[in-house]
Short mmCIF file of C-alpha atoms in Angstrom, two decimals:
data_model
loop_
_atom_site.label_atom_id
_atom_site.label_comp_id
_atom_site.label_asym_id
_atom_site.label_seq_id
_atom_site.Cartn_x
_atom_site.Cartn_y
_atom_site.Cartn_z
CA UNK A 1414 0.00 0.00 0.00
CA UNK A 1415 1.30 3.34 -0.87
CA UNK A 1416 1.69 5.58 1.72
CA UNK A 1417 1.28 9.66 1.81
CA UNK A 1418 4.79 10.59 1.71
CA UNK A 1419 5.61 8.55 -1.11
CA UNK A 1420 2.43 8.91 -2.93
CA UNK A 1421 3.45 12.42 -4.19
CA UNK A 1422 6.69 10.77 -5.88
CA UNK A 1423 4.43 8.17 -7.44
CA UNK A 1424 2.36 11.08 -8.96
CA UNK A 1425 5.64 12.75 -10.54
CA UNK A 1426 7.27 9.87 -12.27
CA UNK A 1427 4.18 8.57 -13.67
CA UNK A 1428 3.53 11.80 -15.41
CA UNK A 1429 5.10 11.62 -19.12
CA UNK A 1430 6.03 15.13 -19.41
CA UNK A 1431 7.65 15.03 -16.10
CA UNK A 1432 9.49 11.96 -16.89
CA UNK A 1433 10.51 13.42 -19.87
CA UNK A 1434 12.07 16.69 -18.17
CA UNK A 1435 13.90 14.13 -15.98
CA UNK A 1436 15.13 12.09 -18.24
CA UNK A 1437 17.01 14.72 -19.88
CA UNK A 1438 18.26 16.31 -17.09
CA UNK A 1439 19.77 12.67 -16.64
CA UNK A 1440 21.40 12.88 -19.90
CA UNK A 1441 22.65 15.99 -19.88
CA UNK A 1442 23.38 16.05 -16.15
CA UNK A 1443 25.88 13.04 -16.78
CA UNK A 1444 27.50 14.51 -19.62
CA UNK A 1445 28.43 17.80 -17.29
CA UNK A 1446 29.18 16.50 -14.50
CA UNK A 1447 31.81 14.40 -16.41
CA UNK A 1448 32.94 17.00 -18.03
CA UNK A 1449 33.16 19.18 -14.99
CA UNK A 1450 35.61 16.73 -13.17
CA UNK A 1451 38.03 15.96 -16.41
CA UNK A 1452 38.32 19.76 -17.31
CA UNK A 1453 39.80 20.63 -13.71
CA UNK A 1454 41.86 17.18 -14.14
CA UNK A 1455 42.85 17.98 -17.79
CA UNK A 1456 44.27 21.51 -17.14
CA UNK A 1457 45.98 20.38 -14.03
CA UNK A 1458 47.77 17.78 -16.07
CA UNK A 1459 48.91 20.00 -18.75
CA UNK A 1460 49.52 22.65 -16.18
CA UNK A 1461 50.14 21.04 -12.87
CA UNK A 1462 48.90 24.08 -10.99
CA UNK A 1463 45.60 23.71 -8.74
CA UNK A 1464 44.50 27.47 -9.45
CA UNK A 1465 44.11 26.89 -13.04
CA UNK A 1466 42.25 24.18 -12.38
CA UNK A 1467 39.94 25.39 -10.14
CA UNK A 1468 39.40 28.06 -13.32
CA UNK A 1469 37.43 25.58 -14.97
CA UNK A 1470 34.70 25.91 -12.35
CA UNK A 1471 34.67 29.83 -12.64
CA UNK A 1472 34.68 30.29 -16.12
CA UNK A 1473 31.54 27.86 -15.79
CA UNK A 1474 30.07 29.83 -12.67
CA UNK A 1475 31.15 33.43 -14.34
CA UNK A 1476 28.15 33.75 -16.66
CA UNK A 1477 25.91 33.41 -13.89
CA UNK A 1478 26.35 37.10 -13.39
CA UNK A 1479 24.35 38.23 -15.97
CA UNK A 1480 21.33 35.90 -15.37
CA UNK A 1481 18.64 38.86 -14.61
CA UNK A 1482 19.41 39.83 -18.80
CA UNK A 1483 19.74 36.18 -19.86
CA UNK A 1484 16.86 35.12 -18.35
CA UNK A 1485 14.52 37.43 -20.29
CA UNK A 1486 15.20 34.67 -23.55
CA UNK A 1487 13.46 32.54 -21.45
CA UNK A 1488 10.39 34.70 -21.64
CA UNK A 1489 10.42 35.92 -25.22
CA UNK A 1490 8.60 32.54 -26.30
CA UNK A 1491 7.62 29.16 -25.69
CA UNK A 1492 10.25 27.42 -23.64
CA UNK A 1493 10.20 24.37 -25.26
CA UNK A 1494 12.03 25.22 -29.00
CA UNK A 1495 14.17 26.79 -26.83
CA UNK A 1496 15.17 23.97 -24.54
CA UNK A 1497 15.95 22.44 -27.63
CA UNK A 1498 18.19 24.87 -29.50
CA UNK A 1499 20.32 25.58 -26.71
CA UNK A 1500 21.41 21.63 -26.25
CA UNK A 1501 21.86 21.37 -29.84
CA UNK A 1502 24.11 24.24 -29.60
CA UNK A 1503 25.84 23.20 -26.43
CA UNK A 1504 26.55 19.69 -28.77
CA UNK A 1505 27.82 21.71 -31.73
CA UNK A 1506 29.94 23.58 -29.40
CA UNK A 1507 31.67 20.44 -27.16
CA UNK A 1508 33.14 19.23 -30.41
CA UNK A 1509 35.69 21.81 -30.69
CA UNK A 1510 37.60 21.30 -27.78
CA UNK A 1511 39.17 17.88 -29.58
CA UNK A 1512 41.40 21.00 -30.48
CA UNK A 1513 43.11 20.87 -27.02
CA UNK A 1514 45.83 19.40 -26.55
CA UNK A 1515 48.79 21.70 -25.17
CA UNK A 1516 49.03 24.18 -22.45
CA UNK A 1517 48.61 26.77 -25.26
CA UNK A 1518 45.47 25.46 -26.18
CA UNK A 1519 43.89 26.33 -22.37
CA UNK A 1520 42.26 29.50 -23.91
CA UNK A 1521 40.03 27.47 -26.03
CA UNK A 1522 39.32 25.40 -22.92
CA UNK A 1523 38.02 28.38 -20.99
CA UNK A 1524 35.89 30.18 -23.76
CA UNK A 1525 33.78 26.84 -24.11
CA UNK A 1526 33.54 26.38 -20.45
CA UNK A 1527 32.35 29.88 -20.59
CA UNK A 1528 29.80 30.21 -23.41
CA UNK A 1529 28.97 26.37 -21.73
CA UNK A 1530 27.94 28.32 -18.72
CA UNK A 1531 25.72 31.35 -20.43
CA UNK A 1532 23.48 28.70 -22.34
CA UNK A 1533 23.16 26.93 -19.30
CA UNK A 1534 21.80 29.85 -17.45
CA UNK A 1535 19.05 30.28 -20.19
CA UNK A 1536 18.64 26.18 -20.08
CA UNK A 1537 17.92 26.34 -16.48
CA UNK A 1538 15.86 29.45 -16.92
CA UNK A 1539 13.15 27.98 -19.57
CA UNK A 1540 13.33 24.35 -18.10
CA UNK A 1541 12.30 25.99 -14.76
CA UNK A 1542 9.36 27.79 -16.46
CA UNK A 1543 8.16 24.78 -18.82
CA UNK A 1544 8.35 22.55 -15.39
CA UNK A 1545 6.01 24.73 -13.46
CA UNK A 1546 3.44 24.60 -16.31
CA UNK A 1547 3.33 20.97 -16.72
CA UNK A 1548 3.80 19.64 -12.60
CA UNK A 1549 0.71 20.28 -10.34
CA UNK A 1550 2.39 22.83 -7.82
CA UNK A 1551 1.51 20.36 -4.91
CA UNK A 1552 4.45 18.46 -6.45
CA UNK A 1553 7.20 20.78 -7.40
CA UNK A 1554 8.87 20.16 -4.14
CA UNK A 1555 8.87 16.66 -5.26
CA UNK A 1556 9.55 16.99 -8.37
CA UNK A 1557 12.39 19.26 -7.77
CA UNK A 1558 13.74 16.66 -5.62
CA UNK A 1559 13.89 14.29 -7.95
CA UNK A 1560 15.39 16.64 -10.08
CA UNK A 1561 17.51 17.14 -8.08
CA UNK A 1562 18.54 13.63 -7.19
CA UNK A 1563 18.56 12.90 -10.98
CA UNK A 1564 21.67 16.21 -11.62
CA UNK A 1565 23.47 15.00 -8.31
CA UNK A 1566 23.44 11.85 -8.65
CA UNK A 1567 25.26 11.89 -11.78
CA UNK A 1568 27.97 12.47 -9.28
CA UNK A 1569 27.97 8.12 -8.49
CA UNK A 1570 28.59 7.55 -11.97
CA UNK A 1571 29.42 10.40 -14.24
CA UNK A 1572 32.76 11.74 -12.56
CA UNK A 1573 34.60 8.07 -12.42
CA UNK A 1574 33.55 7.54 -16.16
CA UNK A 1575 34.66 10.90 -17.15
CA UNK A 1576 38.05 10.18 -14.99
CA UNK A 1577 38.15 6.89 -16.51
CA UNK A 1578 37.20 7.74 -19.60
CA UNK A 1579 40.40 10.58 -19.19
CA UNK A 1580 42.78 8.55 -17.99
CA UNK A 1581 42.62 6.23 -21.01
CA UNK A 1582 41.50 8.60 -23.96
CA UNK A 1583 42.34 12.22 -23.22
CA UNK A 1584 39.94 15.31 -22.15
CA UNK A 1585 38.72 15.53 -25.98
CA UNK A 1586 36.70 12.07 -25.65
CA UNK A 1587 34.68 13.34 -22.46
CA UNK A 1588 33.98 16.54 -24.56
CA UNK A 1589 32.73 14.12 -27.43
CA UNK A 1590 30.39 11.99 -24.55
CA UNK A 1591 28.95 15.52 -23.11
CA UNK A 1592 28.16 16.40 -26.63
CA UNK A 1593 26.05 13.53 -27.51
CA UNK A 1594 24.16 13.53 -24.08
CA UNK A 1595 23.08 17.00 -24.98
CA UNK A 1596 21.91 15.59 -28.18
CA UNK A 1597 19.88 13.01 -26.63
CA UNK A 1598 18.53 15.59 -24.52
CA UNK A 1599 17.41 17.69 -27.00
CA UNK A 1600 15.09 14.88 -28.14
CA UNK A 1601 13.92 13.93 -25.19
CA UNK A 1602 12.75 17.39 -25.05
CA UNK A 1603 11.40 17.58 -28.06
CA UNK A 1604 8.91 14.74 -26.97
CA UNK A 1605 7.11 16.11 -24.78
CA UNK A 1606 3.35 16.84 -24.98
CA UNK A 1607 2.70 19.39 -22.95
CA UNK A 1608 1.09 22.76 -24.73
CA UNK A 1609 2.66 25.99 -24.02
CA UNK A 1610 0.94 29.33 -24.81
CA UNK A 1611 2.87 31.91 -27.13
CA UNK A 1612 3.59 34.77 -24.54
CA UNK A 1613 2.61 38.28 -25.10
CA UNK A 1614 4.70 40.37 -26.87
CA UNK A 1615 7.04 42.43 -24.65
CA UNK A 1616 6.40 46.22 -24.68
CA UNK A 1617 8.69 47.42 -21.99
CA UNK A 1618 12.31 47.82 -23.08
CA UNK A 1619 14.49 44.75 -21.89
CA UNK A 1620 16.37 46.68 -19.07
CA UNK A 1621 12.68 47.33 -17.64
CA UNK A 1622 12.38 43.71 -17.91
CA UNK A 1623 15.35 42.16 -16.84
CA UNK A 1624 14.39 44.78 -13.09
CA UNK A 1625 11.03 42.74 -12.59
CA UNK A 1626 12.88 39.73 -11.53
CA UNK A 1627 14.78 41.70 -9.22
CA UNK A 1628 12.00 43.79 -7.67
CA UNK A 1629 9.22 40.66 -7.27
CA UNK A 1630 12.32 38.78 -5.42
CA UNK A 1631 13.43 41.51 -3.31
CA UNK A 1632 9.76 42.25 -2.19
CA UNK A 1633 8.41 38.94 -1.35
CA UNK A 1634 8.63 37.97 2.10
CA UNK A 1635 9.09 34.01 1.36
CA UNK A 1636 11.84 34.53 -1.27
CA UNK A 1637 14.14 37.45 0.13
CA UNK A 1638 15.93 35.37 2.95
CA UNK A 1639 15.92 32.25 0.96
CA UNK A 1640 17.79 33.93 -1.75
CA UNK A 1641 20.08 35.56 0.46
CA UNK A 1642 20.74 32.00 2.54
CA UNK A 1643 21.14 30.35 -0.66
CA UNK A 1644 24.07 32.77 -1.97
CA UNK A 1645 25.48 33.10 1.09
CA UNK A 1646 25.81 29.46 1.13
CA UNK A 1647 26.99 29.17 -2.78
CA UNK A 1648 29.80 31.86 -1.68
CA UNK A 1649 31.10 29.38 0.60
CA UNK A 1650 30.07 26.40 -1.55
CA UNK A 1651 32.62 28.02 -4.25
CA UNK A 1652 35.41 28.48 -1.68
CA UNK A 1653 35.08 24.70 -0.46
CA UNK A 1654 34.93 23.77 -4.63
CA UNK A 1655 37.94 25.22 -5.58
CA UNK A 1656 39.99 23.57 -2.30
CA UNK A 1657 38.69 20.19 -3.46
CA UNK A 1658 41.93 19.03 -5.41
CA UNK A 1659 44.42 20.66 -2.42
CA UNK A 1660 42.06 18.42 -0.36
CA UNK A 1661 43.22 15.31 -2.30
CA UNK A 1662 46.87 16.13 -2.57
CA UNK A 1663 46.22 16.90 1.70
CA UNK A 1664 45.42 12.90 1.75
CA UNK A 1665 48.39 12.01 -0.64
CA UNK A 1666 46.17 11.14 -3.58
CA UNK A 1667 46.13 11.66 -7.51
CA UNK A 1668 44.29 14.63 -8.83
CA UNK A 1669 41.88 11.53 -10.57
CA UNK A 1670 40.94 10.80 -6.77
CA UNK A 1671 38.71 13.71 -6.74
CA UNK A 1672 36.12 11.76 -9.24
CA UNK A 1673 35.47 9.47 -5.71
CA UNK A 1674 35.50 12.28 -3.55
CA UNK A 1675 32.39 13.72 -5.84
CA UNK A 1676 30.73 10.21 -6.30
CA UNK A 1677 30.08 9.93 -2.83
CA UNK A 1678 28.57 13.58 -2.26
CA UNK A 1679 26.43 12.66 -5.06
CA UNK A 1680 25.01 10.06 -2.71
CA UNK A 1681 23.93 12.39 -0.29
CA UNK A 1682 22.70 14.46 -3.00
CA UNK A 1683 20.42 11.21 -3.90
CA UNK A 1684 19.21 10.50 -0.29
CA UNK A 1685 18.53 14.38 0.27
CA UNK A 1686 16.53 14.67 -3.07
CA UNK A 1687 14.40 11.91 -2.69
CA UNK A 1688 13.13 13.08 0.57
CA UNK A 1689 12.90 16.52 -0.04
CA UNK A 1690 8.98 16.60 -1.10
CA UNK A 1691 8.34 15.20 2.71
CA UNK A 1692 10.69 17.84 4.33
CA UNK A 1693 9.42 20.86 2.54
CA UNK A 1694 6.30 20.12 3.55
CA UNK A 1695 6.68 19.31 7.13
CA UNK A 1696 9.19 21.49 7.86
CA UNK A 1697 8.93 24.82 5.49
CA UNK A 1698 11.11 26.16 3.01
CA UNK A 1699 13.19 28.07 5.59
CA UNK A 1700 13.63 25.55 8.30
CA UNK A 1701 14.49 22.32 5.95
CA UNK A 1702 16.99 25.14 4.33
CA UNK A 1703 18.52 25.93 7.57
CA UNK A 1704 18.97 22.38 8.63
CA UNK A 1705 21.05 21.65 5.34
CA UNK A 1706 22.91 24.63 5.51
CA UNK A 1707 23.75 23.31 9.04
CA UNK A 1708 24.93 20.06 8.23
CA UNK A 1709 27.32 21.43 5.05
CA UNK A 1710 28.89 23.61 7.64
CA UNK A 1711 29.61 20.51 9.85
CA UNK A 1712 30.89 18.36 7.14
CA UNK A 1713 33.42 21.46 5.41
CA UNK A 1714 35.04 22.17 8.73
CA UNK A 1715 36.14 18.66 8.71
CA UNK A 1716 37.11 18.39 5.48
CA UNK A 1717 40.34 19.80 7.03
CA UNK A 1718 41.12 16.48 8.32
CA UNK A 1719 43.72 14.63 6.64
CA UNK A 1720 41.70 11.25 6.83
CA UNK A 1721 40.31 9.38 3.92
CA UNK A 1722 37.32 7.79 6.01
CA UNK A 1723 36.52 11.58 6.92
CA UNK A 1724 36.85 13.00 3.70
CA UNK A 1725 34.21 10.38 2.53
CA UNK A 1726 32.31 11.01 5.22
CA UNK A 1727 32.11 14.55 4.83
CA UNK A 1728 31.59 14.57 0.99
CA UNK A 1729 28.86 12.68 1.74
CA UNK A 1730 27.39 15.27 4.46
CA UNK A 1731 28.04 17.75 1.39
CA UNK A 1732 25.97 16.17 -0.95
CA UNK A 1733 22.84 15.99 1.42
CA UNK A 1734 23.73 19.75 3.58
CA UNK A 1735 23.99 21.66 -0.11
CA UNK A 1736 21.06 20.35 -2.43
CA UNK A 1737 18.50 21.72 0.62
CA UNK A 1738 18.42 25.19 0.28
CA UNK A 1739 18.65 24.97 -3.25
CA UNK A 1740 15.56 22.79 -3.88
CA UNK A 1741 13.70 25.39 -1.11
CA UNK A 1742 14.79 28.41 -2.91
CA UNK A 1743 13.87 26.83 -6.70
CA UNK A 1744 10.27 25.15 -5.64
CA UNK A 1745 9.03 28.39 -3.84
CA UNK A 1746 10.09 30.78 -6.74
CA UNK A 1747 8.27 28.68 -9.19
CA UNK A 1748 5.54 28.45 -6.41
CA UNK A 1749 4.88 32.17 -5.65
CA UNK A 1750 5.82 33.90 -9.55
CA UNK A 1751 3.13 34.75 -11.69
CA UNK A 1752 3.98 32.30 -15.24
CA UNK A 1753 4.94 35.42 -17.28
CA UNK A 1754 7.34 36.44 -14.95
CA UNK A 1755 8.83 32.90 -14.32
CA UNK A 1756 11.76 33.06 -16.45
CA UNK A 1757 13.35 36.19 -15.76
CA UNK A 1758 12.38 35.47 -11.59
CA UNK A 1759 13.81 32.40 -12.25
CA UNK A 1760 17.25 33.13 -14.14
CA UNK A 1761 17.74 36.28 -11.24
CA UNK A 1762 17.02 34.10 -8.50
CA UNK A 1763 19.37 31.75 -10.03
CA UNK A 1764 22.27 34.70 -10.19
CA UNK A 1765 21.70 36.08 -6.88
CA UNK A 1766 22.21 32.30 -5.52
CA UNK A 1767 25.24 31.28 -7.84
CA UNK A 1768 26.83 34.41 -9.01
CA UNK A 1769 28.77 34.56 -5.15
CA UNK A 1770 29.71 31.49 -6.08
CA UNK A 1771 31.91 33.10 -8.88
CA UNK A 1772 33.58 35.10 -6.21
CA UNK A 1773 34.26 32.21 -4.07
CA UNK A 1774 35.69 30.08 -6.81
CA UNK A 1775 37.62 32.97 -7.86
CA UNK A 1776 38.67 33.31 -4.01
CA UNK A 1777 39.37 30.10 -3.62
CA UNK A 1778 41.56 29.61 -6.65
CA UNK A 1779 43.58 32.73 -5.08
CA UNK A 1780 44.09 31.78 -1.35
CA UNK A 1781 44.18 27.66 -2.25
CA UNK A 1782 48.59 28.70 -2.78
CA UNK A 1783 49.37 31.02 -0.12
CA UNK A 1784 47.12 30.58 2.75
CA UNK A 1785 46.44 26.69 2.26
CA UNK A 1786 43.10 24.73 2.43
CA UNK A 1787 43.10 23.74 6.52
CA UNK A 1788 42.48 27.05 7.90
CA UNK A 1789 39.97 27.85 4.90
CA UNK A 1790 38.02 25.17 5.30
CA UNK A 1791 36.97 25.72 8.64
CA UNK A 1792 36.50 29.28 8.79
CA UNK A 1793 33.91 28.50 6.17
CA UNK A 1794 32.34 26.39 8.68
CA UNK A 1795 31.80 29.18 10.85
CA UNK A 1796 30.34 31.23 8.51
CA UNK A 1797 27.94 28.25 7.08
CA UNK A 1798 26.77 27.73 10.27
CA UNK A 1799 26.03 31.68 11.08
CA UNK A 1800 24.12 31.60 8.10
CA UNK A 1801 22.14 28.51 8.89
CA UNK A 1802 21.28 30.09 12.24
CA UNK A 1803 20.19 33.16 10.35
CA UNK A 1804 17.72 31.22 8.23
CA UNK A 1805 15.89 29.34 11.17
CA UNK A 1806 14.70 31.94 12.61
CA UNK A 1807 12.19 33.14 10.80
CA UNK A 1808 11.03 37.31 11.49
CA UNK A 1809 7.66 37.63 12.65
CA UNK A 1810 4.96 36.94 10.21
CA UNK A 1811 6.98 35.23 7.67
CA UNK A 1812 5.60 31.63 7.24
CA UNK A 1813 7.11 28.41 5.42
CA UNK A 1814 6.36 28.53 1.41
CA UNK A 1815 2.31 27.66 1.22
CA UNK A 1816 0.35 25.29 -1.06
CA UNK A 1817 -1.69 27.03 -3.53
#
């Protein structure tokens, strides 16, 4: 007999559509996060320096900045033909870096990972939107979990194939497997059935447009502190990112060791995701937020210990501590923004989350050399867990997100 909590799950992967959308953020999600692992490994090969590896992640993270301009695409038309022309382009544009194959050749490298990183803020933008008109809104916090679990859990497979894949056919073949997942992707998108209206035809100028997102987030009540947690907690996220291969040379590993490091937080990403439906709704946005914020401070402090049973251990917490505010902060902006809005709420909300990210890669990439990773680490602790206390307490008045 099915029970409550897992009926809601039930609901979502019966639905075609929904299946769909998760099947190709399967697909693509695998290709990325394969990619993501062997770039960082690739340069540090050809360069054997950790802060132009960590690079990789910001040129990936740097487009995020201009998400409140990008994310207006996302409203010009139906979401759908776009979905699909940006993975075909994204597949078009993986190919090229089979042109890399010198430390001269890094430049190339970057500018992908780069123009990679702007489609995928418009992806995210119009997959967020086309979601929210095809899931019931009782379900988006399930179905966001499940997407969420489905991108994160790449992490058990996709990084040891793509290090695998590396170690015994150079960076150029994982570019070649990323491109054909986005190709798959495309046409899993393309099947869906789902109808999607034509949306009016802007008559405000796009600077007028791109401020909506901003003003609707700053003056909602449910949204404001999530978005601040949330990039608060990607600032630090970005720091604790670009210390992850000092981390492994800490334990006396190979820069390839990283790929297990990132497997097992992307179990904890799977155990967090699946449950997240039942924890937004008994605990509210903001607490089940604060909780995960909580644990991820936990689990980077002790990253600084040289241990391989607590650097497992604590990749693990990472994988279930990040993912929570995350899926709180997505499922209440799709939850509480009006459908023509959705895409430009969605792609700011997105910026104001990940864009300190940039600056904590960038950070990261600088201090990694000079200061080390130890005391890093677990001053990011303390500030991860001053932001989770932050988050729990809610101000007067301001409830957990509501079910329409």
């Amino acid at each position: 007999m099915t029970t409550k909590t897992t009926w809601p799950l039930v609901r979502v992967l019966r639905d075609r559509d929904a299946g769909l959308c998760l099947a190709g953020v399967v697909v693509s999600g695998f290709g990325t996060s394969a990619l993501w692992l062997a770039s960082g490994v690739w340069v540090k090969d050809l360069t054997g320096s950790d802060g132009l590896a960590a690079l990789c992640m910001l040129a990936l993270w740097l487009p995020a900045l201009a998400g409140p301009l990008l994310g207006t695409l996302a409203d010009r038309g139906r979401r759908k033909p776009l979905l699909i022309g940006v993975n075909v382009l994204l597949g078009a544009l993986l190919l090229t870096l089979v042109g890399v194959v010198a430390p001269g050749d890094l430049w190339l490298l970057y500018g992908v990972l780069f123009v990679y990183g702007a489609a995928g803020v418009v992806h995210d933008a119009a997959e967020s939107a086309l979601v929210a008109t095809v899931v019931d809104p009782s379900l988006l916090g399930d179905f966001n979990g499940l997407r969420m679990t489905a991108a994160e859990g790449m992490k058990l497979l996709a990084p040891l194939a793509g290090a695998g894949l590396y170690a015994a056919y150079g960076g150029a073949s994982v570019a070649l497997l990323d491109a054909a997942t986005f190709v798959l992707a495309a046409g899993l998108y393309a099947a869906l059935r789902g109808r999607e209206e034509k949306p009016a035809r802007p008559r405000d100028g796009r600077p007028r447009r791109t401020a909506e997102g901003v003003r609707h987030l700053w003056a909602h009540p449910v949204l404001r502190p999530l978005v601040l947690a949330g990039g608060a907690t990607m600032l630090c996220a970005g720091l604790n990112g670009a210390l992850v291969y000092a981390v492994v040379d800490g334990l006396g590993r190979s820069p390839a060791y990283a790929g297990v490091l990132y497997a097992v937080q992307g179990a904890g990403s799977v155990v967090v995701g699946l449950l997240s439906g039942a924890a937004l709704r008994r605990l509210g946005a903001r607490r089940f937020g604060a909780y995960g914020v909580a644990l991820l401070a936990l689990a980077v402090a002790l990253r600084a210990v040289p241990s391989d049973p607590v650097a497992l251990v604590c990749s693990a917490a990472i994988g279930a501590g990040l993912p929570a505010v995350l899926i709180a902060t997505l499922t209440s902006v799709q939850r509480e923004t009006p459908g023509a809005l959705l895409g430009r709420v969605t792609a700011t909300a997105h910026t104001l989350v990940y864009a300190p990210n940039v600056a904590g890669l960038a950070a990261g990439a600088a201090l990694v050399e000079p200061v080390g990773h130890r005391p890093v680490l677990v001053a990011l602790g303390v500030a991860l867990l001053v932001t989770a206390a932050a988050l729990c307490a809610p101000p007067a008045g301001a409830e957990a997100v509501p079910h329409r």
